[in-house]
Amino acid sequence: MIHQVEIRDLNFGYGDQLVLKGIHLTVPKGSLVAIMGLSGCGKTTLLRLMGGQLLARQGSVRVAGQELNHMNEAQLYAMRRQVGMLFQFGALFTDLSVFDNVAFQMREHTRLPESMIRDLTLMKLNAVGLRGVQSLMPAELSGGMARRVAMARATALDPALILYDEPFTGLDPISMGAIGRLIRQLNDALGATSVLVTHDVQESMKIVDYIYFVSDGVIVAQGTPEEIHASALPFVHQFVWGEADGPLPFHYPGPTLKMDFGDERGQA
Amino acid sequence: MRGAWGQGLRNVGDTTLRIVERIGAVVLFLGQILRHSGTSFRRFSLVIREIYFAGVQSLIIILVSGLFVGMVLGLQGFETLQSYGSSESVGVLVALSLMRELGPVVSALLFASRAGSAITAEIGLMKATEQLSAMEMMAVNPLARVVAPRFWGGVISLPLLAALFTALGIMGGFLVTVIMLKVDSGAFWSQMQAAVDFRHDILNGMIKSLVFGVAVAAIATFEGYEAPPTAEGVSGATTRTVVSSSLAILALDLLLTAFMMKGWN
Amino acid sequence: MNRATLNLWVGFFVLLGFVAFLMLAFKVGNLSLDGSGGTYEVVAHFDNIGQLKERAPVRSAGVLVGRVHSVRFDTLHYNAEVQMALDSQYHFPVDSSASVLTSGILGEQYVGLDAGGDDKMLKNGDEIKLTQGAMVLERLIGQFLFNKAQDGGADKTSTDKGAP
């Protein structure tokens, strides 16, 4: 099977602190893969490595068979034309209308006539059900609508790889379901490959093909949604069922209770 | 080193190093902007949009301030010169102080707080809301698409604003001294024309405002681009833009004035 | 805001800025005289130039005809060498004379040119031979007092210079 994304022996850190340790990960072409984990476990960093916004010091990151770590700026920009990314809160350009946001890449990268750009843009907006808001500014949209417009923008040039950073955050259940369905539909309709970074277990389990669990910079579990659901691993069980305490402690590591609340003699 | 003195000295050293580092960073950033300026000139409509925001929207404040400054200069100059019996020279005083110093410097200071801070806030917010990252992921370099047009918009706007400020200032001086205080209009203009030199006064003033424009635009875009992506970070960067560009304007003014007095030739 | 309105405003702004610049250049700066192309240089030596500075006006019959370009001390003759840039539309005979004068009592100092009668005209690099330096107030007063003492105040017409 051909892999759209292939990561081997990846170590990555900011300063001295390693955020990702020894990551092995493959995303087969045409599939929809979720990377799950707690906030701050390094999963967004992983996504940025796939987009070439961060470059790893050790290990290899291959997108469509090309090694990102050895690319110069021009090559990275060329690679990114094949990649669409949805940011956590959409990151729509606030000074452009919805239409201009979606048309942005076509205008920057192609020499299509304006009439064709208009048709393509309206098609993309139609795919996310928002053809009617084309003339609004991003500030006039609800959170769910902004996310959908951002999806139309991310897929404007029919990318081979679509990266989603926390697509479900801050949405009501109905919008969440709609976004989830759209992610699956867009993936299949475009014949693209998608990587989804999320901590929303229930929603993503319904749509993805494969799941990686990241904790503390390492992949602790992986499998299809059914396997994950049935997993007996304590961490996965805690995560999937949303239990407050478990192998991941409720309390942040720190001084013991006795040291903070006990009598002063205990410290002396 | 020991005690408060040692600590104080260390603080001075630290601050100096930080300032030098920051100046270096701005200069490097300026180099980056210049390297990515191709797009700005191939698609000049991007720059025109920024001239609108930086220049046209600063027009009112520049025109009104210019008029007031000129009027005050006229009044003050008239008061002082009258006691020497040479109140006709007030035109010379107004014109020379506006062209050589006040025009370029005051308009640059106003520009830094009106347009510079807006540029910083806009770029900083785009960064905080991941718009710059999004652009990068769409294979569009934000330095070329967002930063460089704003830089050139500022650089082009400021000399025009400074010329308008100076012209309005001279009109303000004319209004107060000739129309209100009845200084002879012919003497006002002829003495001014005899004393003002095109190259040494007018061109040098324009060169000053061009240099200030580069400094303010580079600092404003730098602070926005490097702002920490939080609300606090952006507001801090906006303040820093106004403070550091004001200091830069005054320091550069001193350097340029000293250099120009020695003469270029 | 739509593209056309925006362009209109920016065009208006740029035009306004250029008009202001041109007004400064022509109305205030009197650009026509000081074009660097339209001048020729002559030199003159003065025994004393008083407060004469670079860029001081050069006038003939009270009309501005050029500017002092540089002032330096001539170590060969121990006097002041003054370079002047004269507007090329004005020509002066080679035997014209130059003197350092003062406008008003406390005004600025300038170089006054008095045309001579020769047929040949001064050209670039020529020297004006006939010169008269600045009057120094202390010397004038000293001379005045000296003359007064000598003549017993009877005869004022014997002073050869225009005393104050």
XYZ file of C-alpha atoms in Angstrom:
697
model
C 0.000 0.000 0.000
C 1.214 3.519 -0.799
C 1.610 5.875 2.112
C 0.677 9.526 1.873
C 2.474 10.332 5.098
C 5.264 8.291 6.582
C 7.053 9.242 9.783
C 10.011 7.239 11.129
C 12.069 7.540 14.303
C 10.962 11.102 14.780
C 12.305 13.097 17.708
C 11.300 16.698 18.097
C 11.703 19.244 20.828
C 11.548 22.926 21.631
C 14.785 23.972 23.308
C 16.014 21.120 25.465
C 12.633 19.563 26.047
C 11.636 16.700 23.776
C 7.983 16.945 22.792
C 7.896 13.933 20.488
C 9.982 10.812 21.035
C 10.536 8.017 18.549
C 7.327 8.432 16.585
C 6.492 5.833 13.922
C 3.385 6.598 11.962
C 1.974 5.862 8.521
C -1.076 7.230 6.779
C -2.145 5.144 3.766
C -3.402 6.965 0.686
C -7.128 7.624 0.720
C -7.602 6.957 4.403
C -8.809 9.144 7.240
C -6.568 8.863 10.274
C -7.033 10.438 13.681
C -4.284 11.343 16.107
C -5.691 11.545 19.606
C -4.312 12.582 22.899
C -4.657 15.046 25.716
C -4.135 18.753 25.254
C -0.451 19.521 25.138
C 0.690 15.993 24.313
C 2.379 17.065 21.096
C -0.257 16.167 18.541
C -0.538 19.659 17.035
C 3.251 19.692 16.790
C 2.983 16.440 14.852
C 0.547 18.055 12.443
C 2.828 21.048 11.903
C 5.690 18.683 11.132
C 3.568 17.090 8.408
C 2.876 20.529 6.926
C 6.556 21.420 7.014
C 5.965 24.379 9.327
C 8.349 22.729 11.763
C 11.323 20.661 10.723
C 12.517 17.723 12.779
C 16.097 17.390 13.950
C 16.083 13.604 13.934
C 14.142 11.047 11.998
C 12.280 11.377 8.766
C 8.977 12.895 7.722
C 7.858 11.941 4.236
C 4.850 13.409 2.510
C 3.928 11.800 -0.805
C 7.291 10.055 -0.710
C 9.307 13.281 -0.327
C 11.519 13.887 2.662
C 10.592 17.240 4.252
C 13.635 17.611 6.485
C 15.979 18.231 3.571
C 13.793 20.706 1.735
C 14.614 24.369 1.287
C 12.011 27.105 1.552
C 11.022 27.024 -2.118
C 10.567 23.243 -2.089
C 8.498 23.436 1.080
C 6.201 26.008 -0.512
C 5.875 23.816 -3.593
C 4.997 20.809 -1.405
C 2.362 22.802 0.480
C 0.358 23.366 -2.685
C -0.613 19.713 -2.351
C -1.655 20.139 1.272
C -4.728 21.766 2.745
C -4.934 22.593 6.420
C -7.836 23.496 8.636
C -6.760 25.478 11.672
C -8.303 25.179 15.071
C -10.549 28.226 14.803
C -10.603 28.408 11.028
C -8.042 31.226 10.735
C -10.056 32.920 8.019
C -8.559 36.155 6.735
C -10.558 38.741 8.606
C -10.025 41.469 6.022
C -11.420 39.401 3.145
C -15.002 38.306 2.496
C -16.004 34.649 2.607
C -15.833 34.470 -1.175
C -12.367 36.063 -1.310
C -11.144 33.722 1.426
C -12.086 30.659 -0.567
C -10.811 32.176 -3.810
C -7.527 33.249 -2.180
C -5.395 30.305 -3.289
C -6.817 30.240 -6.788
C -5.911 33.887 -7.209
C -2.443 33.448 -5.699
C -1.437 30.270 -7.471
C -3.380 30.067 -10.696
C -4.004 32.324 -13.649
C -7.612 31.275 -14.030
C -10.012 33.872 -15.410
C -12.193 35.564 -12.817
C -15.378 33.899 -14.132
C -13.899 30.451 -13.599
C -12.634 31.379 -10.144
C -16.150 32.462 -9.316
C -17.655 29.139 -10.435
C -15.042 27.059 -8.610
C -15.399 29.099 -5.431
C -19.154 28.785 -5.419
C -18.813 25.032 -5.968
C -16.509 24.748 -2.988
C -18.871 26.819 -0.863
C -21.776 24.711 -2.062
C -19.962 21.561 -0.960
C -19.996 22.829 2.617
C -23.547 24.167 2.252
C -22.631 27.845 2.562
C -23.067 29.279 -0.909
C -25.477 31.782 0.632
C -22.895 33.533 2.819
C -20.353 34.319 0.091
C -20.532 38.082 0.562
C -20.350 38.108 4.374
C -17.201 38.925 6.313
C -15.725 36.228 8.595
C -16.677 38.240 11.689
C -20.351 37.849 10.733
C -20.242 34.033 10.762
C -20.967 31.639 13.621
C -18.165 29.358 14.823
C -19.511 26.338 12.950
C -20.011 28.283 9.737
C -16.509 29.763 9.944
C -15.116 26.247 10.334
C -17.011 25.096 7.243
C -15.842 28.078 5.202
C -12.299 27.284 6.316
C -12.825 23.723 5.076
C -13.944 25.041 1.705
C -10.816 27.207 1.631
C -8.506 24.347 2.679
C -9.831 22.164 -0.122
C -9.954 24.920 -2.748
C -7.118 23.531 -4.839
C -8.154 19.873 -4.361
C -5.193 18.926 -2.147
C -3.910 15.366 -1.902
C -3.517 15.663 1.858
C -5.814 17.514 4.243
C -4.743 18.225 7.809
C -7.332 19.083 10.446
C -6.270 20.703 13.716
C -8.953 20.156 16.348
C -11.893 20.556 13.956
C -14.498 19.900 16.662
C -13.345 22.324 19.345
C -15.909 24.799 20.581
C -18.800 23.608 18.433
C -22.338 22.662 19.370
C -23.293 18.977 18.867
C -25.190 19.615 15.636
C -22.332 21.555 14.007
C -19.959 18.893 15.270
C -21.890 16.146 13.523
C -22.067 18.224 10.346
C -18.320 18.905 10.361
C -17.577 15.230 10.989
C -19.719 14.137 8.068
C -18.128 16.778 5.841
C -14.619 15.625 6.699
C -15.493 12.104 5.599
C -17.340 13.266 2.470
C -14.580 15.631 1.338
C -11.980 12.943 1.862
C -13.834 10.430 -0.241
C -15.065 12.857 -2.886
C -11.624 14.355 -3.531
C -9.823 11.041 -3.222
C -7.650 12.763 -0.659
C -5.956 11.574 2.488
C -6.849 13.212 5.766
C -5.167 13.471 9.136
C -7.280 14.599 12.028
C -5.844 15.811 15.299
C -8.473 15.799 18.011
C -9.362 14.913 21.529
C -13.001 14.376 20.704
C -13.247 10.596 20.850
C -16.920 9.977 20.203
C -17.234 12.190 17.147
C -14.058 11.068 15.447
C -14.579 7.346 16.121
C -17.633 7.539 13.852
C -15.705 8.703 10.817
C -12.063 7.636 10.906
C -10.352 4.522 9.554
C -7.486 4.323 12.000
C -6.480 5.934 15.287
C -3.151 6.735 16.900
C -3.018 7.585 20.583
C -0.265 9.932 21.665
C 0.654 10.489 25.272
C 3.676 12.337 26.567
C 5.299 12.418 23.143
C 5.048 8.686 22.372
C 2.457 6.618 20.546
C 0.878 4.457 23.218
C -1.822 2.740 21.221
C -3.162 2.371 17.703
C -5.855 0.530 15.845
C -9.148 0.734 14.024
C -12.034 2.348 15.913
C -13.420 -1.098 16.834
C -10.093 -2.229 18.231
C -9.715 0.978 20.202
C -13.219 0.718 21.544
C -12.554 -2.772 22.774
C -9.063 -1.986 24.007
C -8.162 -3.127 27.448
C -5.205 -0.759 27.802
C -5.851 1.304 30.922
C -4.905 4.615 29.290
C -7.063 4.076 26.226
C -9.916 2.910 28.378
C -9.676 6.026 30.517
C -9.514 8.250 27.449
C -12.336 6.605 25.510
C -14.691 6.467 28.437
C -13.695 9.856 29.769
C -12.861 8.832 33.321
C -11.419 11.529 35.551
C -8.814 9.417 37.274
C -6.838 6.467 36.105
C -3.346 5.852 34.821
C -3.317 9.574 34.000
C -3.649 11.095 37.457
C -6.205 13.789 38.188
C -3.594 15.685 40.182
C -0.707 17.416 38.463
C 2.537 16.088 39.982
C 3.692 18.356 42.785
C 4.461 18.445 46.479
C 2.518 15.953 48.536
C -0.583 17.052 50.375
C 1.267 16.881 53.617
C 3.922 19.285 52.412
C 1.392 21.906 51.261
C -1.174 21.644 54.013
C 0.668 19.889 56.831
C 2.343 21.507 59.827
C 5.414 23.576 59.188
C 7.568 21.162 61.133
C 7.127 18.708 58.337
C 9.170 21.005 56.085
C 11.878 21.925 58.530
C 30.941 42.860 41.461
C 28.918 43.117 44.610
C 25.996 44.989 46.058
C 23.540 47.375 44.483
C 26.186 49.064 42.353
C 27.171 45.814 40.717
C 23.544 44.946 40.108
C 22.838 48.373 38.657
C 25.805 48.142 36.326
C 24.745 44.669 35.225
C 21.263 45.995 34.470
C 22.724 48.759 32.331
C 24.794 46.180 30.472
C 21.823 43.858 29.986
C 19.617 46.654 28.695
C 22.284 47.881 26.295
C 22.779 44.391 24.921
C 19.029 43.911 24.504
C 18.686 47.202 22.637
C 21.584 46.394 20.323
C 20.139 42.927 19.724
C 16.765 44.377 18.865
C 18.219 46.911 16.447
C 20.116 44.073 14.788
C 16.946 42.002 14.554
C 15.030 44.868 12.930
C 17.820 45.381 10.384
C 17.831 41.656 9.538
C 14.062 41.752 9.224
C 14.365 44.732 6.888
C 16.674 42.624 4.711
C 14.045 39.846 4.662
C 11.349 42.312 3.630
C 13.501 43.609 0.784
C 14.190 40.059 -0.394
C 10.456 39.345 -0.517
C 9.411 42.650 -2.085
C 9.009 41.288 -5.600
C 5.322 40.507 -5.151
C 4.602 44.014 -3.888
C 5.777 45.553 -7.123
C 4.405 42.887 -9.463
C 1.001 43.315 -7.845
C 1.069 46.972 -6.919
C -2.622 46.926 -5.970
C -1.522 45.265 -2.731
C 0.625 48.316 -1.925
C -2.076 50.766 -3.023
C -4.408 49.246 -0.473
C -1.801 49.811 2.252
C -1.131 53.384 1.089
C -4.813 53.925 1.649
C -4.677 52.622 5.222
C -1.351 54.208 6.148
C -1.459 57.417 4.126
C -4.988 58.475 3.281
C -6.286 57.644 6.725
C -3.515 59.705 8.357
C -4.310 62.670 6.127
C -6.663 64.515 8.477
C -4.445 64.359 11.541
C -1.383 65.398 9.514
C -3.107 68.326 7.817
C -4.675 69.657 11.010
C -1.482 69.269 13.051
C 0.572 70.903 10.310
C -1.737 73.893 10.243
C -1.643 74.283 14.026
C 2.120 73.873 14.296
C 2.632 76.476 11.569
C 0.270 78.899 13.288
C 2.038 78.504 16.635
C 5.433 78.979 14.983
C 4.116 82.125 13.304
C 2.827 83.542 16.581
C 5.932 82.704 18.593
C 8.294 83.865 15.880
C 6.414 87.108 15.451
C 6.566 87.841 19.196
C 10.316 87.303 19.348
C 11.313 88.888 16.033
C 9.186 91.970 16.619
C 11.371 92.993 19.537
C 14.315 93.091 17.112
C 12.292 94.986 14.580
C 12.514 92.280 11.964
C 9.084 90.730 12.036
C 9.193 90.197 8.252
C 11.724 87.420 8.824
C 8.993 85.348 10.463
C 8.413 83.636 7.126
C 12.017 82.470 7.093
C 11.721 81.144 10.620
C 8.494 79.261 9.928
C 9.698 77.812 6.636
C 13.143 76.745 7.753
C 12.077 75.156 11.038
C 9.284 73.278 9.285
C 11.371 72.057 6.368
C 14.470 71.097 8.223
C 13.044 69.665 11.428
C 9.405 69.921 12.373
C 7.896 68.731 9.111
C 9.794 65.446 8.834
C 10.006 64.758 12.575
C 6.510 65.639 13.762
C 4.811 63.992 10.816
C 6.909 60.850 11.409
C 5.956 60.826 15.095
C 2.278 61.238 14.259
C 2.597 58.586 11.560
C 4.190 56.146 14.010
C 1.342 56.470 16.462
C -1.445 56.598 13.890
C -0.372 54.180 11.157
C 2.592 52.324 12.710
C 0.603 51.066 15.660
C -2.237 50.021 13.352
C 0.163 48.022 11.171
C 1.613 46.277 14.226
C -1.803 45.479 15.657
C -3.086 44.146 12.337
C -0.112 41.874 11.660
C 0.037 40.806 15.317
C -3.642 39.844 15.303
C -3.254 37.964 12.038
C -0.461 36.029 13.682
C -2.392 35.419 16.913
C -5.398 34.069 14.999
C -3.107 31.791 12.922
C -3.931 33.656 9.709
C -0.216 33.915 8.933
C 0.267 30.186 9.548
C -2.749 29.447 7.395
C -1.294 31.553 4.617
C 2.008 29.731 4.896
C 0.164 26.409 4.627
C -1.521 27.700 1.497
C 1.979 28.085 0.052
C 1.815 31.884 0.191
C 4.678 33.559 2.017
C 3.253 36.022 4.557
C 6.398 38.140 4.322
C 5.686 38.758 0.654
C 1.893 38.894 0.829
C 1.258 40.667 4.157
C 4.435 42.311 5.470
C 6.149 43.768 2.390
C 3.091 45.616 0.997
C 2.515 47.234 4.388
C 6.169 48.203 4.591
C 6.153 49.833 1.153
C 2.810 51.472 1.797
C 4.349 53.161 4.837
C 7.593 54.101 3.088
C 5.704 55.725 0.213
C 3.146 57.479 2.413
C 5.377 59.243 4.920
C 7.344 61.597 2.609
C 4.064 62.665 0.995
C 2.537 63.286 4.405
C 5.623 65.236 5.499
C 5.423 67.457 2.406
C 1.752 68.111 3.134
C 2.503 68.810 6.789
C 5.199 71.345 5.850
C 3.075 73.016 3.187
C 0.106 73.317 5.528
C 2.413 74.601 8.269
C 3.689 77.393 6.036
C 0.108 78.250 5.145
C -0.715 78.317 8.867
C 2.210 80.655 9.495
C 1.071 82.844 6.595
C -2.462 82.937 7.961
C -1.413 84.062 11.423
C 1.336 86.525 10.549
C 0.152 88.032 7.274
C -3.630 87.866 7.574
C -3.969 88.391 11.322
C -0.827 90.222 12.447
C -0.486 92.284 9.252
C 3.090 91.390 8.385
C 3.790 92.467 4.814
C 2.923 89.617 2.492
C 5.620 90.436 -0.073
C 8.361 90.539 2.548
C 7.071 87.302 4.058
C 7.482 85.374 0.799
C 10.557 87.104 -0.601
C 12.628 86.717 2.552
C 11.542 83.092 2.723
C 12.529 82.505 -0.878
C 15.890 84.161 -0.378
C 16.692 82.032 2.671
C 15.332 78.626 1.658
C 17.568 76.501 -0.495
C 16.037 73.726 -2.576
C 18.768 71.159 -2.060
C 19.879 71.948 1.465
C 16.478 72.517 2.983
C 13.743 70.926 0.913
C 15.516 67.873 -0.481
C 17.264 67.155 2.783
C 13.932 67.361 4.594
C 12.478 64.867 2.132
C 15.456 62.543 2.574
C 14.887 62.687 6.311
C 11.245 61.729 6.024
C 12.098 58.891 3.640
C 14.584 57.504 6.182
C 12.020 57.909 8.961
C 9.467 56.127 6.787
C 11.764 53.141 6.342
C 12.501 53.063 10.087
C 8.874 53.333 11.239
C 7.565 50.843 8.679
C 10.331 48.324 9.471
C 9.786 48.622 13.225
C 5.989 48.421 12.926
C 6.004 45.334 10.722
C 8.765 43.708 12.781
C 6.903 44.187 16.073
C 3.710 42.805 14.562
C 5.408 39.820 12.970
C 7.355 38.948 16.109
C 4.534 39.688 18.554
C 3.678 36.882 20.995
C 0.400 35.409 19.680
C -1.747 36.552 22.597
C -3.901 39.596 23.328
C -1.267 40.817 25.779
C 1.507 40.190 23.290
C -0.188 42.223 20.566
C -0.975 45.152 22.851
C 2.611 45.141 24.145
C 3.946 45.081 20.596
C 1.740 48.026 19.625
C 3.111 50.080 22.509
C 6.668 49.067 21.632
C 6.136 50.188 18.044
C 5.212 53.700 19.145
C 7.995 53.956 21.730
C 10.814 52.483 19.668
C 9.907 54.228 16.449
C 9.687 57.587 18.248
C 13.137 57.019 19.722
C 14.457 55.839 16.379
C 13.059 58.928 14.633
C 14.710 61.310 17.087
C 18.036 59.473 17.092
C 18.117 59.243 13.297
C 17.185 62.921 13.102
C 20.217 63.847 15.177
C 22.496 61.712 13.000
C 21.070 62.975 9.724
C 21.133 66.616 10.829
C 24.757 66.370 11.890
C 25.611 64.676 8.613
C 23.715 67.197 6.504
C 25.278 70.179 8.266
C 28.719 68.868 7.415
C 27.424 68.852 3.883
C 27.134 66.044 1.397
C 29.613 67.581 -0.987
C -14.345 49.258 0.404
C -14.304 48.553 -3.283
C -11.177 48.697 -5.379
C -12.171 51.728 -7.479
C -12.930 54.030 -4.527
C -9.733 52.974 -2.856
C -7.640 53.699 -5.943
C -9.351 57.056 -6.303
C -8.479 58.051 -2.740
C -4.888 56.902 -3.060
C -4.527 58.748 -6.367
C -5.919 61.876 -4.766
C -3.531 61.508 -1.830
C -0.445 60.986 -3.982
C -1.383 63.921 -6.208
C -1.922 66.134 -3.157
C 1.473 65.132 -1.780
C 3.209 65.988 -5.042
C 1.430 69.318 -5.276
C 2.624 70.129 -1.758
C 6.167 69.155 -2.703
C 6.085 71.281 -5.859
C 4.680 74.202 -3.906
C 7.556 73.896 -1.459
C 10.060 73.641 -4.277
C 8.862 76.571 -6.387
C 6.887 78.896 -4.173
C 9.030 78.585 -1.052
C 12.375 77.299 -2.270
C 12.544 79.428 -5.401
C 13.914 76.428 -7.236
C 14.570 78.196 -10.542
C 17.744 79.906 -9.281
C 19.400 77.039 -7.560
C 19.442 74.290 -10.122
C 22.878 72.766 -9.764
C 23.298 72.641 -13.578
C 22.719 76.308 -14.272
C 25.638 77.884 -12.439
C 29.289 78.736 -13.029
C 31.949 79.188 -10.374
C 34.203 82.126 -9.791
C 36.672 82.683 -6.999
C 37.652 85.822 -5.080
C 40.166 86.555 -2.351
C 39.237 88.876 0.509
C 41.468 90.185 3.274
C 38.570 89.798 5.695
C 35.188 88.197 5.162
C 33.613 89.014 8.537
C 30.670 86.703 9.166
C 30.256 85.524 5.593
C 29.153 81.874 5.483
C 28.603 79.173 2.923
C 25.360 79.617 0.995
C 25.262 83.345 1.713
C 23.667 85.227 -1.169
C 25.631 86.924 -3.933
C 23.826 90.050 -5.106
C 24.345 92.581 -7.821
C 22.368 95.808 -7.618
C 20.443 94.082 -4.834
C 19.296 91.179 -7.032
C 20.183 87.618 -6.065
C 22.553 86.295 -8.738
C 24.260 83.400 -6.978
C 25.430 81.890 -3.720
C 28.678 81.465 -1.830
C 29.764 77.899 -2.397
C 32.709 77.539 -0.053
C 34.923 79.607 2.203
C 38.444 78.615 3.128
C 41.653 80.134 4.401
C 44.349 80.521 1.758
C 47.665 79.651 3.424
C 49.646 81.070 0.490
C 48.344 84.604 0.668
C 47.035 84.553 4.238
C 43.603 85.699 3.219
C 40.156 84.207 2.640
C 39.323 82.406 -0.572
C 35.623 82.462 -1.441
C 34.115 80.261 -4.151
C 30.863 81.568 -5.576
C 28.319 79.826 -7.775
C 26.717 82.373 -10.092
C 23.557 81.765 -12.059
C 24.585 81.175 -15.663
C 21.917 83.528 -16.996
C 23.881 86.470 -15.502
C 27.226 87.448 -17.025
C 29.743 89.867 -15.538
C 32.783 91.565 -17.088
C 36.175 90.236 -15.966
C 37.006 93.527 -14.214
C 33.951 93.408 -11.946
C 34.566 93.930 -8.250
C 33.293 91.977 -5.265
C 32.812 93.241 -1.723
C 31.512 91.728 1.485
C 28.495 93.752 2.600
C 25.934 93.645 5.343
C 22.192 93.860 4.827
C 20.862 96.253 7.436
C 22.829 97.025 10.566
C 22.711 93.583 12.148
C 21.578 91.576 9.146
C 23.297 88.759 7.326
C 26.388 89.328 5.248
C 26.470 88.840 1.515
C 28.775 89.346 -1.431
C 28.000 92.380 -3.572
C 29.111 92.380 -7.231
C 29.689 95.613 -9.112
C 29.990 95.185 -12.848
C 33.078 96.575 -14.612
C 33.458 97.797 -18.180
C 35.482 95.096 -19.916
C 34.222 93.307 -23.019
C 35.367 89.909 -21.833
C 33.021 88.104 -19.459
C 33.834 85.991 -16.418
C 33.649 82.285 -17.051
C 33.838 79.144 -14.933
C 36.982 79.065 -12.753
C 37.891 82.720 -13.228
C 38.980 84.964 -10.384
C 37.549 88.323 -9.459
C 40.664 90.440 -8.798
C 39.091 93.578 -7.376
C 37.802 92.862 -3.922
C 36.972 94.691 -0.764
C 36.666 92.829 2.531
C 34.152 93.219 5.300
C 34.162 96.220 7.531
C 34.939 95.322 11.102
C 33.052 97.475 13.546
C 35.889 97.736 16.080
C 38.341 98.935 13.455
C 35.865 101.437 12.094
C 35.218 102.851 15.532
C 38.944 102.904 16.268
C 39.636 104.696 13.017
C 36.803 107.100 13.589
C 38.045 107.994 17.076
C 41.610 108.325 15.779
C 40.527 110.662 12.990
C 38.402 112.649 15.372
C 41.291 113.070 17.768
C 43.591 114.063 14.921
C 41.267 116.592 13.351
C 39.934 117.873 16.608
C 36.449 117.082 15.335
C 36.640 119.886 12.767
C 36.858 117.981 9.535
C 34.692 114.895 9.054
C 35.008 114.584 5.328
C 38.600 113.340 5.493
C 37.499 109.807 6.477
C 37.971 107.698 3.413
C 35.428 105.064 4.350
C 31.753 105.501 4.931
C 31.801 105.807 8.704
C 28.658 104.926 10.626
